[in-house]
PDB file of C-alpha atoms in Angstrom:
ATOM      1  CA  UNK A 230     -53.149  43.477 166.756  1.00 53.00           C
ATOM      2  CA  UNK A 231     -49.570  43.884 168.571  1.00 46.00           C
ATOM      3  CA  UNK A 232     -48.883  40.232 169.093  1.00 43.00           C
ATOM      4  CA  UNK A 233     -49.570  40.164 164.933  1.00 42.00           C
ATOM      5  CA  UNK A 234     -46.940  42.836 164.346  1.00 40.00           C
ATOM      6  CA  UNK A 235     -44.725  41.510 166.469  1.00 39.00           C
ATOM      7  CA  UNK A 236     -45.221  37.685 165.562  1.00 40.00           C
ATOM      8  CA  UNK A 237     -44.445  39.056 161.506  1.00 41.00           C
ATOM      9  CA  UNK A 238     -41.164  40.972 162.711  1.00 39.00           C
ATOM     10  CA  UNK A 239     -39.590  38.087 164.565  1.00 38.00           C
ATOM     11  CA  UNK A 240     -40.519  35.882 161.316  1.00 41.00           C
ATOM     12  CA  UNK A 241     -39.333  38.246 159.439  1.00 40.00           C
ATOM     13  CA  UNK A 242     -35.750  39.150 161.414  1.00 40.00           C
ATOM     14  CA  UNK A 243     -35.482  35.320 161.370  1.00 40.00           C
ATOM     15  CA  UNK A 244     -34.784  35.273 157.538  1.00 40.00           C
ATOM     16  CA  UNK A 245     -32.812  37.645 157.741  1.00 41.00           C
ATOM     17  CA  UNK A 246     -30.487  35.542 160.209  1.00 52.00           C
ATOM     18  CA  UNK A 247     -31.297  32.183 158.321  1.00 71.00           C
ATOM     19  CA  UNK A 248     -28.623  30.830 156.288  1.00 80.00           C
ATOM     20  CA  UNK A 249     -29.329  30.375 152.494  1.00 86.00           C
ATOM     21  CA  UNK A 250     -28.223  27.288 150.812  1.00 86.00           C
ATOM     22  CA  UNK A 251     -25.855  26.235 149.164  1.00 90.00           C
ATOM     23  CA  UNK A 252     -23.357  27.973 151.944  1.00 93.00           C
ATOM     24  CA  UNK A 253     -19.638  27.621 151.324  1.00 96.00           C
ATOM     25  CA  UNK A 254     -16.813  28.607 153.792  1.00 97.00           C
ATOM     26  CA  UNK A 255     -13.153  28.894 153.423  1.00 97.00           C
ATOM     27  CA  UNK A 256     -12.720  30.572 156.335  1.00 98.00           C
ATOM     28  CA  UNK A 257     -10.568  33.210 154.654  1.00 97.00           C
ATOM     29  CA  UNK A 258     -12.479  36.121 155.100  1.00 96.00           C
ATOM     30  CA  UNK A 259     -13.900  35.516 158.985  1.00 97.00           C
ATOM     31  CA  UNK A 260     -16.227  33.285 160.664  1.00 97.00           C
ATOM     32  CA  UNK A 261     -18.947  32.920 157.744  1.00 97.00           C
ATOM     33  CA  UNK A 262     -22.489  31.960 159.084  1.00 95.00           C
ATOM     34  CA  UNK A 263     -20.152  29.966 161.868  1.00 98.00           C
ATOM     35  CA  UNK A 264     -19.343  31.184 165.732  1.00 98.00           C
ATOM     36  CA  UNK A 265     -17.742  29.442 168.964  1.00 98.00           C
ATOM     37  CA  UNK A 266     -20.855  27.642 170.790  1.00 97.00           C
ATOM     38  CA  UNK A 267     -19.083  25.290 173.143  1.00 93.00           C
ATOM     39  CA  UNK A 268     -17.173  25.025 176.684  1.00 94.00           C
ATOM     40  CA  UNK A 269     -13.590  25.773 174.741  1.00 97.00           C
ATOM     41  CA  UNK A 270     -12.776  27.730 171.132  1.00 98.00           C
ATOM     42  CA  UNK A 271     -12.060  26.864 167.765  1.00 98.00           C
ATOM     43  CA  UNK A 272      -9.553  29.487 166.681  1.00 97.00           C
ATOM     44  CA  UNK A 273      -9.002  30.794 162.918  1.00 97.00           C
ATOM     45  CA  UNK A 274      -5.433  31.402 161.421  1.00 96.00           C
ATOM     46  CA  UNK A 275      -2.633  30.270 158.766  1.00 96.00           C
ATOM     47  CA  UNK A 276      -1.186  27.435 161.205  1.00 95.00           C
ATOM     48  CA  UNK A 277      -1.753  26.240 164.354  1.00 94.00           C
ATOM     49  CA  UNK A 278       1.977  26.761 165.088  1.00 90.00           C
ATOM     50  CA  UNK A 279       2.585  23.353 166.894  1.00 93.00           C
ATOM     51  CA  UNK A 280       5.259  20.988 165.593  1.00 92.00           C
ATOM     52  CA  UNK A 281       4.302  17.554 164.801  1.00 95.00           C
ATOM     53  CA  UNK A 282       0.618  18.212 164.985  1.00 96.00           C
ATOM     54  CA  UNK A 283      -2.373  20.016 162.590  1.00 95.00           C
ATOM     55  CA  UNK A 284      -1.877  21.049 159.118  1.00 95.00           C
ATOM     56  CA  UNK A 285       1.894  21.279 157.963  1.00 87.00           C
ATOM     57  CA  UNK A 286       1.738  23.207 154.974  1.00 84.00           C
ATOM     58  CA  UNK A 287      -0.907  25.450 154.912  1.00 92.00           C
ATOM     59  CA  UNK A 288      -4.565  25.477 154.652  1.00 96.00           C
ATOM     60  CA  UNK A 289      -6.665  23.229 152.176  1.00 97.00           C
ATOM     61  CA  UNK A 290      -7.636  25.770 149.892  1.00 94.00           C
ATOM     62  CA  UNK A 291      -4.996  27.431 148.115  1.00 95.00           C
ATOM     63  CA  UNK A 292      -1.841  26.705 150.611  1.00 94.00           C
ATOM     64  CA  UNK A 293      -2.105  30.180 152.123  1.00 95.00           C
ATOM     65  CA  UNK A 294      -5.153  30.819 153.770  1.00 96.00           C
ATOM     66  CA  UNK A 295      -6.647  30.686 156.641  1.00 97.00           C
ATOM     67  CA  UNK A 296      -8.949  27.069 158.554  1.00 98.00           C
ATOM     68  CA  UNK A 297     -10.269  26.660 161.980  1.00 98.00           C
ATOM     69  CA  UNK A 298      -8.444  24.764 164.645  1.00 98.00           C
ATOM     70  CA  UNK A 299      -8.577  23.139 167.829  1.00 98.00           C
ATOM     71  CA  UNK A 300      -5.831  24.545 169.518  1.00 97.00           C
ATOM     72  CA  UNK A 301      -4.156  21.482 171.709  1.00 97.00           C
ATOM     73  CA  UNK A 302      -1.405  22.958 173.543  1.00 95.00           C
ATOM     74  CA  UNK A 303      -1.608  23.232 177.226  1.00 95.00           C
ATOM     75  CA  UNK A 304      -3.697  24.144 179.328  1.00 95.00           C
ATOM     76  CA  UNK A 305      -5.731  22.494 176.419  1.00 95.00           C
ATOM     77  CA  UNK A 306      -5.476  18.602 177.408  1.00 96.00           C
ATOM     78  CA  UNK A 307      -5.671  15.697 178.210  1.00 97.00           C
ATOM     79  CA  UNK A 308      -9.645  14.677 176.018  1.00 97.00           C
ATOM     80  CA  UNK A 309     -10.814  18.460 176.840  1.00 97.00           C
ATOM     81  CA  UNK A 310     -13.632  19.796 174.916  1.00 97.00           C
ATOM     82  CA  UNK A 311     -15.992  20.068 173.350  1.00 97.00           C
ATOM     83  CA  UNK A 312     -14.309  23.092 171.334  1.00 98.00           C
ATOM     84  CA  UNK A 313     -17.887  23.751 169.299  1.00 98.00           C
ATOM     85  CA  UNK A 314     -18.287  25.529 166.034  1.00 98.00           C
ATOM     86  CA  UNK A 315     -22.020  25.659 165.208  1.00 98.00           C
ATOM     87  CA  UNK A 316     -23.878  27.204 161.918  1.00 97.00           C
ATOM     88  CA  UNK A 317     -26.600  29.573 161.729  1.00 96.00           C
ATOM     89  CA  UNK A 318     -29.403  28.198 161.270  1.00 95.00           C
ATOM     90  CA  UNK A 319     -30.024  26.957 157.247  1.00 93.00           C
ATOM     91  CA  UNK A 320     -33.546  28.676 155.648  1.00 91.00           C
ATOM     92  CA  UNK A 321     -33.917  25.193 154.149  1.00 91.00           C
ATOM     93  CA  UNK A 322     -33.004  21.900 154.786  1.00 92.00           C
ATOM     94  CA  UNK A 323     -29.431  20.919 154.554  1.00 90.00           C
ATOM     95  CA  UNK A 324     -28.715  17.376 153.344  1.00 92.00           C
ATOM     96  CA  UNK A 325     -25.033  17.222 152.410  1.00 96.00           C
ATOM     97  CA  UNK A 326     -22.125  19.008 154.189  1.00 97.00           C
ATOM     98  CA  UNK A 327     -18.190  17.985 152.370  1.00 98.00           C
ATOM     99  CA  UNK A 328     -15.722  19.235 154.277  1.00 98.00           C
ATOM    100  CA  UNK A 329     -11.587  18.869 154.409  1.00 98.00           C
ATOM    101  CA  UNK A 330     -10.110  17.933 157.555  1.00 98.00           C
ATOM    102  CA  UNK A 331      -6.281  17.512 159.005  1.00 98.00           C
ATOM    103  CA  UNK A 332      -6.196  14.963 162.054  1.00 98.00           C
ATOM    104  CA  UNK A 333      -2.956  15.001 162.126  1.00 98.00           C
ATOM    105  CA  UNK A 334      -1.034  14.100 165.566  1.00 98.00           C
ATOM    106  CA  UNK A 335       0.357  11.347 167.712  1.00 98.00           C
ATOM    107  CA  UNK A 336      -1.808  12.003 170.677  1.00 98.00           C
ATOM    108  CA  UNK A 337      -4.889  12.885 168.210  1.00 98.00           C
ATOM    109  CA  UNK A 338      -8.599  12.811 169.838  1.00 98.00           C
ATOM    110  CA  UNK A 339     -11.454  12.891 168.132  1.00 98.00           C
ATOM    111  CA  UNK A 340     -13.705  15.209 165.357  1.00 98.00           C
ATOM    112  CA  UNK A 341     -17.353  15.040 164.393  1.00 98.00           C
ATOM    113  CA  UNK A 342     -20.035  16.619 162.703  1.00 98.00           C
ATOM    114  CA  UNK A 343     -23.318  16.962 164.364  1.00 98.00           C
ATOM    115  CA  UNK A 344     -26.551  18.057 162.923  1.00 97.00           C
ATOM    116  CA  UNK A 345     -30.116  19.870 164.281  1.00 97.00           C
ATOM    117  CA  UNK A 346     -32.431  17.496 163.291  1.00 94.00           C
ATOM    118  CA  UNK A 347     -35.592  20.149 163.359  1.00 91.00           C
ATOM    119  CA  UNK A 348     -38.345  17.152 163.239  1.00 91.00           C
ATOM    120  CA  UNK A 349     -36.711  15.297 166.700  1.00 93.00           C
ATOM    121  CA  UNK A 350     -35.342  18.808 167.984  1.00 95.00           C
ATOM    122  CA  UNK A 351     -32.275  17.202 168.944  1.00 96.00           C
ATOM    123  CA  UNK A 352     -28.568  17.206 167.640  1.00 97.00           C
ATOM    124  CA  UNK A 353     -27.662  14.026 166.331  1.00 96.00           C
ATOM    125  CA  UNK A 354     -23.958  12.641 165.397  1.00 98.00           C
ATOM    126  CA  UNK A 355     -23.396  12.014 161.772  1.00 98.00           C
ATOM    127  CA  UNK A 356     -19.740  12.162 161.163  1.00 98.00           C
ATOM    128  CA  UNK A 357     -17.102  11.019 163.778  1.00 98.00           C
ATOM    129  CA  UNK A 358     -13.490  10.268 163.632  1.00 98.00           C
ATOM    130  CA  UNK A 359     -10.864   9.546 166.160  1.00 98.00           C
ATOM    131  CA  UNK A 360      -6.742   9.165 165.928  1.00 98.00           C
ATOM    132  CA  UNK A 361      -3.821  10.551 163.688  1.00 98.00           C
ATOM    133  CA  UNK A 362      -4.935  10.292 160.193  1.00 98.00           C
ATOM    134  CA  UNK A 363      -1.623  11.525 158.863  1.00 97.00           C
ATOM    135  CA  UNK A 364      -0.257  15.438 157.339  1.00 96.00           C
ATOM    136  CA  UNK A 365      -2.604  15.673 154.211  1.00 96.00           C
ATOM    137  CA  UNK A 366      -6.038  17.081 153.840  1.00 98.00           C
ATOM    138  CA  UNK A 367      -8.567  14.404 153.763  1.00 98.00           C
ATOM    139  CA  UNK A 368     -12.198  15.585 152.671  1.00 98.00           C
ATOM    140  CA  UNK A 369     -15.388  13.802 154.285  1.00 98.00           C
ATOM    141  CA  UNK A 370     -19.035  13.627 152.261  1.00 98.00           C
ATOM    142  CA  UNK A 371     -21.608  13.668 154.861  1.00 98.00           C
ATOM    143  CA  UNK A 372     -25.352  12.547 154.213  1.00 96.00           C
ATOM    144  CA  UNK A 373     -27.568  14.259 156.671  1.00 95.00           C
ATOM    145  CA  UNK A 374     -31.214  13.944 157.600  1.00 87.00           C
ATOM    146  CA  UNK A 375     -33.480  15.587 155.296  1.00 87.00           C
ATOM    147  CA  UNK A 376     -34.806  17.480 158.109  1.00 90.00           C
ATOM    148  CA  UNK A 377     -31.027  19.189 159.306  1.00 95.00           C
ATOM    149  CA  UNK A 378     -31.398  22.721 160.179  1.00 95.00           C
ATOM    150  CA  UNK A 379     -27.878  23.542 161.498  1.00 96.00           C
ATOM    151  CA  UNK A 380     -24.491  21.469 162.209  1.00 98.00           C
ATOM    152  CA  UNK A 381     -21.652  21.876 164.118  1.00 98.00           C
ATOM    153  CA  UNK A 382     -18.205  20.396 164.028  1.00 98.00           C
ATOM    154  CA  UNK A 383     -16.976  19.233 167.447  1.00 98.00           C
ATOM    155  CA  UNK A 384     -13.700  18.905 168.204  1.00 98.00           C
ATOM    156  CA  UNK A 385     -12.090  17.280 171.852  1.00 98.00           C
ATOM    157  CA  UNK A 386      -8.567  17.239 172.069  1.00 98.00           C
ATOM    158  CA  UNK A 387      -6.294  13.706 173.016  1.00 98.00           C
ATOM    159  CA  UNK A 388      -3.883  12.634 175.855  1.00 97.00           C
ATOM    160  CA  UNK A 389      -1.284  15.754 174.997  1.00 97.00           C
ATOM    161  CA  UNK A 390      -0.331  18.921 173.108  1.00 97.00           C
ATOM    162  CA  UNK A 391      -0.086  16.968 169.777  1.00 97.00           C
ATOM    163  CA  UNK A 392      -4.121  16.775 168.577  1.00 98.00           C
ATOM    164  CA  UNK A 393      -4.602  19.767 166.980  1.00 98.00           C
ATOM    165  CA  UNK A 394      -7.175  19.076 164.170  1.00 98.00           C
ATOM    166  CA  UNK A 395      -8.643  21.536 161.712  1.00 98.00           C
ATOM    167  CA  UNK A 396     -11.636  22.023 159.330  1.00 98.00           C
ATOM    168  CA  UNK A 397     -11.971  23.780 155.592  1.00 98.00           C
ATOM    169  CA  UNK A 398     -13.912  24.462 152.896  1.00 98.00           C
ATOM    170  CA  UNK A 399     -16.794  23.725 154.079  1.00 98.00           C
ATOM    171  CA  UNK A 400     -19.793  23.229 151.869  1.00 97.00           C
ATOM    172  CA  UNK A 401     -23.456  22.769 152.967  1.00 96.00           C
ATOM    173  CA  UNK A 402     -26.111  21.962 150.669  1.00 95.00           C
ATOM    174  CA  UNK A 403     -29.833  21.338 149.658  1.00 90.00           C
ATOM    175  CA  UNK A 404     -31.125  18.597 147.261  1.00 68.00           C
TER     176      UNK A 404
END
């Protein structure tokens, strides 16, 4: 009789905790469903305030908001990582994520987006991009498995200070 009660209030505290779909960040009001899961930090503000790398002008949304970050400045590089921002977990599965990124940098490593695929238990790369891709926002459509539970974005830095990349408005949804 215990193990029942107990087995229906971890089930239950569990969709409590699950993400519902569609889930949308900006990142201007906190974290979202999102925390800090790997060896180094993504960190949350207006501008990463490095010269010559990250977003120049603001965040994606409205200019004057707030995007995560890989902070690149020292003791930061060279290729250290991964800086890992990982999702709750979804209470359905997620099959598209969009997403605007700033890779902007001369020394610029590399971003992806991994997702939980729940049938393999295993994360599995479906988004990866590597090298200055220039000031502006660029957004990225991702296709996932139709069994992805969560998904992280992780971020390792290049050979100096000038890799800071960011992430925003970030949109996960069902079919």
């Amino acid at each position: 009789q215990r193990s029942v009660v107990a087995a229906s209030f971890i089930a239950a505290a569990h969709r409590r905790l699950a993400t519902s779909l569609p889930d949308f960040c900006n990142f201007d009001s906190g974290f979202c469903s999102y925390s800090n899961t790997g060896s180094y930090d993504w960190s949350r503000g207006t501008s990463t305030g490095t010269s010559g790398t990250g977003p120049q002008s603001g965040d994606h949304t409205s200019g004057s908001g707030y995007f995560m970050y890989v902070e690149a400045s020292s003791p930061n590089y060279p290729d250290k990582g991964p800086f890992t921002l990982e999702s709750e977990e979804f209470e359905q599965a997620a099959v598209l994520v969009t997403f605007w990124y700033n890779m902007y940098g001369a020394a610029m490593g590399t971003l992806q987006l991994d997702a939980y695929d729940s049938s393999s238990a295993a994360w599995e790369t479906a988004w990866s991009l590597s090298g200055n891709q220039g000031t502006s926002w660029l957004e990225a459509e991702v296709a996932l498995a139709s069994s992805a539970t969560r998904i992280r974005f992780v971020g390792t830095t290049g050979s100096n200070y000038q890799s800071d990349m960011a992430i925003d408005d970030v949109l996960v949804a069902a079919m």
